[in-house]
Amino acid sequence: MSGHGDTNESTHLLRSARSRSDAGARVRKPSMVPSDKDRSVTHARGHHQYTLAERVAMNQYQSLDYAVVDNELLREYQSKETGWQHITKTFGKWVVCLGIGLLTGMVAWGIKKAVDNIQDLKFELAQNYINQGSPYIAFLIYYGMNIGFAAAACACVLIIGPAAGGSGIPEVKSSLNGVRIRYSLNVRTLLTKSFSLVLAYSSGLVLGPEGPMIHIGSMIGNALGQLKSRSMKWYPAVMWRYHNDRDRRDFISVGAAAGIAAAFGAPIGGVLFSIEEASSFWSRQLTWRTFFCCMIATFTVNAMMSGPVIQIFDTGLLTFGFSRNYLYRYPELLPFSLLGVIGGLTGALFVFFSVRLFKWRADKLHNHRIYRFIEILLIATITSALCFGLPALFSCRSVNSVTPGLPDVCDRQAQDDTLERFLCPADQYNDLASLILVNPARAVNLLFSRSSNIFSLGSLAVFALLYFFLATITTGSWVAGGLFIPMMLIGAAIGRFMGEVTLLVFPNLTPSIDPSIYSLVGSAAMMAGFSRMTISLVVIIMELTEGTQYMLPTIFAVMISKWVGDVFNESVYEHMIELQCLPFLQAQPSQLMKTCTVDEVMAVDVVTLPPVVKVRQLLDVLINTSHHGYPIVDPEPGDVLKRPTFRGLVIRAQLIIIMEKRLFTPTTEGYTRPASAMPSPINQEEGPRIGISYVDFCRELAKLHPHAPELKEQMSGEELDMFVDLRPYMNLSATTVLCTASFSEAYKVFRTLGLRHMPVVGPSNQVVGMVT
């Protein structure tokens, strides 16, 4: 026998293809492997080079297998499956999607209400002491609550669920690309993420709930779609049909879309986000179910926030109103395009700094919990001091100086109750405090207000710079939090600044320039600059604002921002995936692959098994190798050279079940012919004997099983001398590729089908290698 590892050869040899590997692989020559000093942390698309240390780190991850195992068990089951059974399976998927939408909506509502109540209490207590002439006590209360919530949020992540930190979007994208990331989608992480998000968002840290809501929705989709617990050994029989990687992937995709829909009140945007950004595999049927789930999630949030009334208000976790009546002038497309350039440059600059800080944390703080805890306390201290101290440097403004916009019932006008007094007298307000010392969603509403002359240019500039700095140092810290709202606020402030400047330059236009439109375009440009989202982002903005008449300038700004940002680096999430060494296969192969053939990158030490193998021999293979796929080979009848020809593929999990269930036969009689010559047991009694049904086999695949050494210790010498017929269990339709084929074409097949193993065969169909 020859050996094969579930290797990373496509990634290790060609940097742009991030492999879904399970073990080590043959790598390029050392001189061709870049070191940390030879490459930049951030880079333009397609220019990343993995170091040897990163390649080794990627080997810790297992891959998922989305291919259907077409074996004799499945064929026998399908021959007896009724139409009613197919209908019940399809109906069950819709029921699961209904549950995902309801639960995601309820979680979003709970987070919204908890954060609003905590922040309202915090700001109200601080303002009461300010009104009593005790600003220092007000700061101590404000700072004490912030530092307490930040410490609790960090403790949740460090102690209970380390996988709950950050936004979770890189982990979701990698999981949907086919990587098994331990603990990233379990119930423990779900609970930790929810609590940490409420605490972190209430602590005044510059972060948002949208990225975590995507992760939370994905975890809900995984939990309801699988509905099992390996630790508790609970496997509901009714869910056995969905206990596979394909359905699990689809439910996670649905959950990610529901998270966006609940966070923004944008069901269409949620579907498009899952298609454009999150998911690597999609189908028309999945589109219908995802849209249904997003509708349910949005309706649930709206209904629960509206309360026990007949009328449902258009509200959501972050939804805000916007004017419908004011239209822009076509010459204003020039400043809108300029906002796209600024958004792209600012977004790329944010990626540049935040990714480098993330790498520094990974290198210096990753293995020191106390340092990570101290860091979040330091960030909370800096944030509290700057947010409370900077507004004191700005003079007060009269509430009467605010110029109301045109009457419009859809507008959010700047009123006394939306402007913060801070240290000002009763009839005045502090414009910077109105942006900083309030709930971030309220700050967004104020920046989008139709009223003019609310902010000075200095306050807008300071706010944008302050939030950029605080968002940069907060991103990647060990609390749950996202970036959409901070980036939206930065972009809206930049846009409002440009709108106010344009209004000063052209003061006599009728109707006058509306700075709120510039805020809308600026927020979209900034969000595109850091995330590189396009279609889904435009639709989310339109659903948020109900301002479809501003779609054209929004599209202009988003596309220009993405193009400008792509010149300098990739999105922040792409860089996070790389820095965490999460394997990821891009949709298209790199240019370097087009010059390679499969035999140049395949693993050549392949472990093969005969159709009938001795139990002792099979256990030795499982113990002495860490591989997860084994080609089945057998000579063609009449071949005098006895060349081993590829017959099928069997995976490690199947072999473990065969060993545990003792699916053995005492002799090899009746198994002398090759598998291809054996009649199918579906139609005739002779041929391979199947000792387990397809349903039972699928149920066993979902469970935890002992390792091969434990199984060998449990077996008697008589059992070890028995035989296993692998033909009923091997995949008869395993995808293979010729060794002379172009590797770029093989990559497309591998990526499109979601394979885990692709045997490489020679001209006579003999196995000569493996691509994983």
Coordinates of C-alpha atoms in Angstrom, one line a residue, residues 155-692:
A155 CA -14.8 37.6 30.7
C156 CA -17.7 35.9 28.9
V157 CA -15.5 35.3 25.8
L158 CA -12.3 34.4 27.6
I159 CA -13.8 32.0 30.2
I160 CA -17.0 30.6 28.7
G161 CA -16.7 30.7 24.9
P162 CA -13.5 31.9 23.2
A163 CA -15.1 31.4 19.7
A164 CA -17.7 34.1 20.6
G165 CA -15.2 37.0 20.2
G166 CA -15.3 39.4 17.3
S167 CA -18.0 39.6 14.6
G168 CA -17.9 36.0 13.7
I169 CA -18.3 36.7 10.0
P170 CA -14.9 35.2 9.0
E171 CA -15.8 32.0 10.8
V172 CA -19.2 31.9 9.1
K173 CA -17.7 32.4 5.7
S174 CA -15.1 29.7 6.2
S175 CA -17.7 27.3 7.6
L176 CA -19.9 27.8 4.5
N177 CA -16.9 27.4 2.3
G178 CA -16.4 23.9 3.7
V179 CA -14.2 24.1 6.8
R180 CA -15.1 22.5 10.1
I181 CA -14.2 25.0 12.8
R182 CA -14.6 23.6 16.3
Y183 CA -17.0 25.4 18.7
S184 CA -17.7 28.2 16.3
L185 CA -21.4 27.3 15.8
N186 CA -22.4 25.4 18.9
V187 CA -25.0 26.4 21.5
R188 CA -22.5 27.4 24.1
T189 CA -20.9 29.9 21.7
L190 CA -24.5 31.2 20.8
L191 CA -25.3 32.0 24.4
T192 CA -21.9 33.5 25.1
K193 CA -22.1 35.6 21.9
S194 CA -25.5 37.0 22.8
F195 CA -24.6 38.0 26.4
S196 CA -21.2 39.4 25.4
L197 CA -22.8 41.4 22.6
V198 CA -25.3 43.0 25.0
L199 CA -22.6 43.8 27.5
A200 CA -20.1 45.1 25.0
Y201 CA -22.6 47.2 23.0
S202 CA -23.8 48.7 26.3
S203 CA -20.3 49.5 27.5
G204 CA -19.8 52.4 25.0
L205 CA -17.2 50.5 22.9
V206 CA -17.2 51.5 19.3
L207 CA -18.8 48.4 17.8
G208 CA -22.2 47.3 16.4
P209 CA -24.5 44.3 16.6
E210 CA -24.8 43.4 12.9
G211 CA -21.8 41.1 12.4
P212 CA -22.6 39.2 15.6
M213 CA -26.2 38.9 14.5
I214 CA -25.0 37.2 11.3
H215 CA -23.0 34.8 13.5
I216 CA -25.9 34.3 15.9
G217 CA -28.3 33.6 13.0
S218 CA -25.9 31.1 11.6
M219 CA -25.6 29.4 15.0
I220 CA -29.4 29.3 15.3
G221 CA -29.6 27.7 11.9
N222 CA -27.0 25.1 12.8
A223 CA -28.7 24.3 16.1
L224 CA -32.3 24.0 14.7
G225 CA -31.2 22.3 11.5
Q226 CA -29.1 19.6 13.2
L227 CA -31.0 19.5 16.5
K228 CA -28.6 17.1 18.2
S229 CA -26.1 17.0 21.0
R230 CA -23.1 14.8 20.8
S231 CA -22.0 15.7 24.4
M232 CA -25.5 14.6 25.7
K233 CA -25.8 11.8 23.2
W234 CA -29.1 13.1 22.0
Y235 CA -30.0 12.4 18.4
P236 CA -33.7 12.9 17.6
A237 CA -34.8 10.2 15.1
V238 CA -37.0 12.7 13.2
M239 CA -34.0 14.8 12.2
W240 CA -31.8 12.1 10.7
R241 CA -32.5 13.3 7.2
Y242 CA -30.7 16.6 7.9
H243 CA -27.7 15.2 9.8
N244 CA -25.3 15.7 6.9
D245 CA -22.9 18.5 5.8
R246 CA -25.1 19.6 2.8
D247 CA -28.2 20.4 4.8
R248 CA -26.2 21.8 7.7
R249 CA -24.5 24.2 5.2
D250 CA -27.9 25.3 3.8
F251 CA -29.4 26.0 7.3
I252 CA -26.3 28.0 8.3
S253 CA -26.7 30.1 5.1
V254 CA -30.4 30.7 5.9
G255 CA -29.5 31.7 9.5
A256 CA -26.8 34.2 8.3
A257 CA -29.3 35.9 6.0
A258 CA -31.9 36.0 8.8
G259 CA -29.4 37.7 11.0
I260 CA -28.9 40.5 8.5
A261 CA -32.7 40.7 8.0
A262 CA -33.3 41.0 11.7
A263 CA -30.5 43.5 12.3
F264 CA -31.4 45.9 9.5
G265 CA -35.1 45.1 8.9
A266 CA -33.9 44.2 5.3
P267 CA -35.2 40.8 4.2
I268 CA -34.1 41.2 0.6
G269 CA -30.8 42.5 1.6
G270 CA -30.4 39.5 3.9
V271 CA -30.9 37.1 1.0
L272 CA -28.5 39.0 -1.2
F273 CA -25.9 39.2 1.6
S274 CA -25.9 35.5 2.0
I275 CA -25.5 35.0 -1.7
E276 CA -22.9 37.7 -2.3
E277 CA -20.8 37.5 0.8
A278 CA -21.4 34.6 3.1
S279 CA -22.2 31.4 1.1
S280 CA -20.0 29.6 -1.3
F281 CA -22.7 27.2 -2.6
W282 CA -26.3 28.2 -3.6
S283 CA -29.4 26.8 -5.3
R284 CA -32.8 28.1 -6.4
Q285 CA -34.6 26.1 -3.7
L286 CA -32.3 27.6 -1.0
T287 CA -33.2 31.1 -2.3
W288 CA -36.9 30.5 -1.7
R289 CA -36.4 29.1 1.8
T290 CA -34.0 31.9 2.7
F291 CA -36.3 34.6 1.6
F292 CA -39.1 33.0 3.6
C293 CA -36.9 32.9 6.7
C294 CA -35.8 36.5 6.3
M295 CA -39.4 37.6 6.0
I296 CA -40.3 35.8 9.2
A297 CA -37.3 37.2 11.0
T298 CA -38.1 40.8 9.9
F299 CA -41.8 40.4 10.8
T300 CA -40.9 39.0 14.2
V301 CA -38.7 41.9 15.1
N302 CA -41.2 44.4 13.9
A303 CA -44.1 42.8 15.7
M304 CA -42.3 42.5 19.0
M305 CA -41.0 46.1 18.9
S306 CA -44.5 47.4 17.9
G307 CA -46.0 45.8 21.0
P308 CA -49.6 44.5 21.4
V309 CA -51.2 46.7 18.7
I310 CA -53.0 45.9 15.5
Q311 CA -50.8 48.2 13.4
I312 CA -47.3 46.9 12.6
F313 CA -44.8 49.8 12.5
D314 CA -41.8 49.7 10.2
T315 CA -39.2 49.2 12.9
G316 CA -36.2 46.9 13.3
L317 CA -33.1 46.5 15.3
L318 CA -31.4 49.4 13.4
T319 CA -34.1 50.7 11.1
F320 CA -34.5 54.5 10.7
G321 CA -36.7 56.7 8.6
F322 CA -35.7 59.0 5.7
S323 CA -37.2 61.6 3.5
R324 CA -39.0 60.6 0.4
N325 CA -39.6 64.0 -1.1
Y326 CA -36.3 65.6 -1.8
L327 CA -34.4 64.7 -5.0
Y328 CA -30.8 65.4 -5.8
R329 CA -29.5 67.3 -8.8
Y330 CA -27.5 65.5 -11.4
P331 CA -24.4 67.7 -11.0
E332 CA -24.4 66.5 -7.4
L333 CA -23.3 63.1 -8.8
L334 CA -19.8 64.5 -8.8
P335 CA -19.6 65.1 -5.1
F336 CA -21.3 61.7 -4.5
S337 CA -18.6 60.1 -6.6
L338 CA -16.0 61.9 -4.6
L339 CA -17.6 60.4 -1.5
G340 CA -17.1 57.0 -3.1
V341 CA -13.4 57.8 -3.5
I342 CA -13.1 59.0 0.1
G343 CA -15.0 56.0 1.3
G344 CA -12.7 53.6 -0.6
L345 CA -9.5 55.3 0.7
T346 CA -10.8 55.6 4.3
G347 CA -12.0 52.0 4.2
A348 CA -8.7 50.7 2.9
L349 CA -6.8 52.8 5.5
F350 CA -9.0 51.2 8.2
V351 CA -8.2 47.7 6.9
F352 CA -4.5 48.6 6.9
F353 CA -4.4 49.6 10.5
S354 CA -7.0 47.2 12.0
V355 CA -5.5 44.1 10.4
R356 CA -2.0 45.0 11.6
L357 CA -3.3 45.5 15.1
F358 CA -5.1 42.2 14.8
K359 CA -1.9 40.4 13.9
W360 CA 0.0 42.1 16.7
R361 CA -2.7 40.8 19.1
A362 CA -2.4 37.3 17.7
D363 CA 1.4 37.4 18.1
K364 CA 1.7 39.0 21.5
L365 CA -1.6 38.5 23.4
H366 CA -3.1 35.3 22.1
N367 CA -1.8 33.0 24.8
H368 CA -2.1 35.5 27.7
R369 CA -5.7 35.8 28.9
I370 CA -4.8 38.4 31.5
Y371 CA -3.2 40.6 28.9
R372 CA -6.3 40.3 26.7
F373 CA -8.5 41.3 29.7
I374 CA -6.3 44.2 30.6
E375 CA -6.4 45.4 27.0
I376 CA -10.2 45.6 26.9
L377 CA -10.1 47.6 30.1
L378 CA -7.6 50.0 28.6
I379 CA -9.7 50.4 25.5
A380 CA -12.8 51.0 27.5
T381 CA -11.0 53.6 29.6
I382 CA -9.7 55.4 26.5
T383 CA -13.1 55.3 24.9
S384 CA -14.9 56.6 28.0
A385 CA -12.4 59.4 28.6
L386 CA -12.4 60.7 25.0
C387 CA -16.2 60.4 24.6
F388 CA -16.9 62.2 27.8
G389 CA -14.1 64.7 27.7
L390 CA -14.0 65.9 24.0
P391 CA -17.6 67.3 24.0
A392 CA -16.6 69.6 26.9
L393 CA -14.2 71.3 24.6
F394 CA -17.0 72.4 22.2
S395 CA -19.2 75.4 22.7
C396 CA -22.9 75.2 23.2
R397 CA -25.3 75.8 20.3
S398 CA -28.8 77.2 20.5
V399 CA -31.6 74.8 19.8
N400 CA -33.3 77.7 17.9
S401 CA -30.4 77.7 15.4
V402 CA -31.4 74.4 14.0
T403 CA -33.2 74.9 10.7
P404 CA -36.0 72.4 10.2
G405 CA -36.2 70.6 6.9
L406 CA -39.2 70.5 4.6
P407 CA -42.3 69.0 6.3
D408 CA -42.3 65.3 5.7
V409 CA -43.9 62.6 7.9
C410 CA -41.2 60.2 7.1
D411 CA -38.4 62.4 8.4
R412 CA -36.6 62.3 11.7
Q413 CA -36.3 65.9 12.5
A414 CA -33.8 67.2 15.1
Q415 CA -35.9 68.1 18.2
D416 CA -35.1 69.0 21.7
D417 CA -35.4 65.4 22.8
T418 CA -32.9 64.2 20.2
L419 CA -30.2 66.8 21.1
E420 CA -28.0 66.3 24.1
R421 CA -27.5 69.2 26.6
F422 CA -24.5 67.8 28.3
L423 CA -22.9 70.8 30.1
C424 CA -25.1 73.4 28.3
P425 CA -28.0 75.5 29.6
A426 CA -31.6 74.4 29.1
D427 CA -32.2 76.0 25.7
Q428 CA -28.8 74.9 24.2
Y429 CA -27.2 71.6 23.2
N430 CA -23.7 70.2 22.6
D431 CA -23.5 68.9 19.0
L432 CA -20.6 66.5 19.6
A433 CA -22.3 65.0 22.7
S434 CA -25.4 64.5 20.6
L435 CA -23.4 62.1 18.5
I436 CA -21.2 60.5 21.1
L437 CA -23.1 60.3 24.4
V438 CA -26.2 58.6 22.9
N439 CA -27.2 55.3 21.5
P440 CA -25.3 54.8 18.1
A441 CA -28.6 54.1 16.3
R442 CA -29.9 57.5 17.6
A443 CA -26.7 59.1 16.3
V444 CA -27.3 57.6 12.9
N445 CA -30.8 59.0 12.9
L446 CA -29.5 62.5 13.8
L447 CA -26.9 62.4 11.0
F448 CA -29.6 61.5 8.6
S449 CA -31.9 64.2 9.8
R450 CA -33.4 66.6 7.2
S451 CA -32.8 69.5 9.6
S452 CA -29.8 71.6 8.8
N453 CA -27.3 73.6 10.9
I454 CA -27.3 70.9 13.6
F455 CA -23.6 70.3 13.6
S456 CA -20.5 72.5 13.2
L457 CA -17.9 71.4 10.7
G458 CA -15.4 70.9 13.5
S459 CA -17.7 68.6 15.5
L460 CA -18.3 66.4 12.4
A461 CA -14.6 66.2 11.7
V462 CA -13.7 65.4 15.3
F463 CA -16.4 62.8 15.5
A464 CA -15.3 61.0 12.3
L465 CA -11.6 61.0 13.4
L466 CA -12.5 59.9 16.9
Y467 CA -14.7 57.0 15.7
F468 CA -12.2 55.9 13.2
F469 CA -9.5 55.7 15.9
L470 CA -11.7 54.0 18.4
A471 CA -13.1 51.5 15.8
T472 CA -9.6 50.6 14.8
I473 CA -8.4 49.8 18.3
T474 CA -11.6 48.0 19.2
T475 CA -11.8 45.7 16.2
G476 CA -10.4 42.3 17.0
S477 CA -10.5 42.7 20.8
W478 CA -11.9 39.8 22.8
V479 CA -15.6 40.9 22.9
A480 CA -18.5 40.3 20.6
G481 CA -19.0 43.2 18.2
G482 CA -19.3 44.2 14.6
L483 CA -18.3 47.1 12.4
F484 CA -21.3 48.0 10.3
I485 CA -22.7 50.7 12.6
P486 CA -19.3 52.3 13.4
M487 CA -18.4 52.4 9.7
M488 CA -21.9 53.8 8.9
L489 CA -21.4 56.5 11.5
I490 CA -18.0 57.5 10.2
G491 CA -19.3 57.6 6.6
A492 CA -22.4 59.5 7.5
A493 CA -20.3 62.1 9.4
I494 CA -17.9 62.5 6.4
G495 CA -20.9 62.8 4.0
R496 CA -22.6 65.3 6.3
F497 CA -19.4 67.3 6.4
M498 CA -19.2 67.4 2.6
G499 CA -22.9 68.2 2.4
E500 CA -22.5 71.2 4.8
V501 CA -19.5 72.4 2.8
T502 CA -21.4 72.1 -0.5
L503 CA -24.3 74.1 1.1
L504 CA -21.8 76.8 2.2
V505 CA -20.4 77.0 -1.4
F506 CA -23.9 77.1 -3.0
P507 CA -26.1 78.8 -0.4
N508 CA -28.7 80.3 -2.8
L509 CA -29.9 77.2 -4.6
T510 CA -33.7 76.5 -4.5
P511 CA -34.4 74.0 -3.0
S512 CA -31.2 74.2 -1.0
I513 CA -28.6 71.4 -0.8
D514 CA -29.7 68.6 1.6
P515 CA -26.7 67.4 3.7
S516 CA -28.7 64.3 4.8
I517 CA -28.5 62.8 1.3
Y518 CA -24.7 63.2 1.5
S519 CA -24.8 61.4 4.9
L520 CA -26.7 58.5 3.3
V521 CA -24.2 58.3 0.4
G522 CA -21.2 58.7 2.6
S523 CA -22.4 55.9 5.0
A524 CA -22.8 53.5 2.0
A525 CA -19.4 54.4 0.6
M526 CA -17.7 53.8 3.9
M527 CA -19.4 50.5 4.4
A528 CA -18.4 49.4 0.9
G529 CA -14.8 50.7 1.6
F530 CA -14.1 48.3 4.5
S531 CA -16.4 45.3 3.5
R532 CA -16.3 45.5 -0.4
M533 CA -20.0 44.6 -0.4
T534 CA -21.9 45.9 -3.4
I535 CA -25.4 44.7 -4.4
S536 CA -26.5 43.5 -1.0
L537 CA -25.2 46.7 0.6
V538 CA -27.1 49.0 -1.8
V539 CA -30.3 47.0 -1.2
I540 CA -29.8 47.0 2.6
I541 CA -29.4 50.8 2.5
M542 CA -32.5 51.2 0.4
E543 CA -34.5 49.0 2.7
L544 CA -33.2 50.9 5.8
T545 CA -34.0 54.3 4.5
E546 CA -37.0 53.6 2.2
G547 CA -35.3 56.1 -0.2
T548 CA -35.2 54.2 -3.4
Q549 CA -35.0 57.5 -5.3
Y550 CA -31.4 57.8 -4.0
M551 CA -30.4 54.4 -5.4
L552 CA -28.3 55.8 -8.3
P553 CA -26.0 58.0 -6.2
T554 CA -25.7 55.2 -3.7
I555 CA -24.7 52.7 -6.4
F556 CA -22.2 55.3 -7.8
A557 CA -20.6 55.7 -4.4
V558 CA -20.6 52.0 -3.5
M559 CA -19.0 50.8 -6.8
I560 CA -16.3 53.6 -6.8
S561 CA -15.5 52.9 -3.1
K562 CA -15.0 49.2 -3.8
W563 CA -12.8 49.8 -6.9
V564 CA -10.7 52.3 -5.0
G565 CA -10.4 50.0 -1.9
D566 CA -9.5 46.9 -4.1
V567 CA -6.4 48.8 -5.4
F568 CA -4.9 48.7 -1.9
N569 CA -6.1 45.6 -0.1
E570 CA -9.0 43.1 0.3
S571 CA -11.9 43.4 2.7
V572 CA -11.3 43.3 6.4
Y573 CA -13.0 39.9 6.6
E574 CA -10.8 38.4 3.9
H575 CA -7.7 39.5 5.8
M576 CA -9.1 38.2 9.1
I577 CA -9.6 34.8 7.4
E578 CA -6.0 34.8 6.3
L579 CA -4.6 35.9 9.6
Q580 CA -6.6 33.2 11.5
C581 CA -5.2 30.7 9.0
L582 CA -8.8 29.5 8.1
P583 CA -8.6 27.6 4.8
F584 CA -10.8 29.2 2.2
L585 CA -11.2 28.2 -1.5
Q586 CA -12.0 31.2 -3.7
A587 CA -14.6 30.9 -6.4
Q588 CA -12.0 31.1 -9.2
P589 CA -8.5 29.7 -9.5
S590 CA -5.5 32.0 -9.5
Q591 CA -3.5 32.7 -12.6
L592 CA -0.7 30.6 -11.4
M593 CA -2.9 27.5 -11.5
K594 CA -3.4 27.8 -15.2
T595 CA 0.2 26.8 -15.9
C596 CA 0.0 23.7 -13.7
T597 CA -1.3 20.2 -14.3
V598 CA -2.8 18.0 -11.7
D599 CA 0.2 15.6 -11.4
E600 CA 2.3 18.6 -10.3
V601 CA 0.3 19.3 -7.2
M602 CA -1.3 16.0 -6.2
A603 CA -0.3 13.9 -3.3
V604 CA 1.4 10.8 -4.6
D605 CA 1.5 8.6 -1.5
V606 CA -2.1 7.4 -1.6
V607 CA -3.5 4.8 0.8
T608 CA -5.7 2.3 -1.2
L609 CA -7.8 -0.5 0.0
P610 CA -9.1 -3.7 -1.8
P611 CA -12.9 -4.2 -2.0
V612 CA -12.6 -7.0 0.6
V613 CA -10.1 -6.5 3.4
K614 CA -9.1 -8.2 6.6
V615 CA -10.4 -6.5 9.8
R616 CA -6.9 -6.5 11.3
Q617 CA -5.4 -5.0 8.2
L618 CA -8.1 -2.3 8.0
L619 CA -7.6 -1.3 11.7
D620 CA -3.9 -1.0 11.2
V621 CA -4.5 1.4 8.3
L622 CA -6.8 3.5 10.4
I623 CA -4.4 3.5 13.4
N624 CA -1.2 4.3 11.4
T625 CA -2.7 7.0 9.2
S626 CA -4.7 10.1 9.9
H627 CA -6.2 10.2 6.4
H628 CA -10.0 10.6 5.9
G629 CA -10.4 9.1 2.4
Y630 CA -9.3 5.8 0.9
P631 CA -9.7 4.8 -2.7
I632 CA -10.9 1.3 -3.3
V633 CA -9.0 -0.5 -6.1
D634 CA -9.2 -3.9 -7.7
P635 CA -7.8 -5.4 -10.9
E636 CA -10.0 -5.7 -14.0
P637 CA -11.1 -9.2 -14.8
G638 CA -8.7 -10.8 -17.3
D639 CA -6.0 -8.2 -16.7
V640 CA -2.8 -10.3 -16.7
L641 CA -0.8 -7.4 -15.2
K642 CA -3.2 -7.2 -12.3
R643 CA -3.1 -3.4 -12.3
P644 CA -5.2 -1.9 -9.4
T645 CA -8.1 0.0 -11.0
F646 CA -10.2 2.6 -9.2
R647 CA -13.6 1.3 -8.0
G648 CA -14.8 3.8 -5.5
L649 CA -14.0 5.8 -2.4
V650 CA -14.7 5.2 1.3
I651 CA -14.2 7.7 4.1
R652 CA -12.8 7.1 7.6
A653 CA -16.1 7.7 9.4
Q654 CA -17.7 4.9 7.4
L655 CA -14.9 2.5 8.3
I656 CA -15.2 3.4 12.0
I657 CA -18.9 2.6 11.9
I658 CA -18.3 -0.7 10.1
M659 CA -15.8 -1.6 12.8
E660 CA -18.0 -0.6 15.7
K661 CA -21.1 -2.4 14.3
R662 CA -19.0 -5.5 13.5
L663 CA -20.2 -5.6 9.9
F664 CA -17.9 -8.5 9.2
T665 CA -17.9 -11.8 7.2
P666 CA -15.9 -14.8 8.3
T667 CA -14.6 -15.7 4.9
T668 CA -13.9 -14.3 1.5
E669 CA -16.1 -16.8 -0.3
G670 CA -18.4 -15.2 -2.9
Y671 CA -16.2 -12.1 -3.1
T672 CA -13.6 -13.3 -5.6
R673 CA -15.0 -11.2 -8.5
P674 CA -14.3 -7.5 -8.8
A675 CA -16.9 -5.1 -7.5
S676 CA -17.8 -4.0 -11.1
A677 CA -18.7 -7.6 -12.0
M678 CA -20.9 -8.2 -8.9
P679 CA -24.6 -7.8 -9.4
S680 CA -26.4 -5.2 -7.3
P681 CA -28.1 -6.5 -4.2
I682 CA -31.1 -4.3 -5.1
N683 CA -32.2 -6.6 -7.8
Q684 CA -30.5 -10.0 -7.0
E685 CA -29.7 -11.9 -3.9
E686 CA -26.1 -12.6 -4.8
G687 CA -23.4 -10.0 -4.4
P688 CA -22.2 -8.0 -1.4
R689 CA -24.3 -8.5 1.7
I690 CA -25.5 -5.3 3.4
G691 CA -25.6 -5.7 7.1
I692 CA -27.2 -2.3 7.9

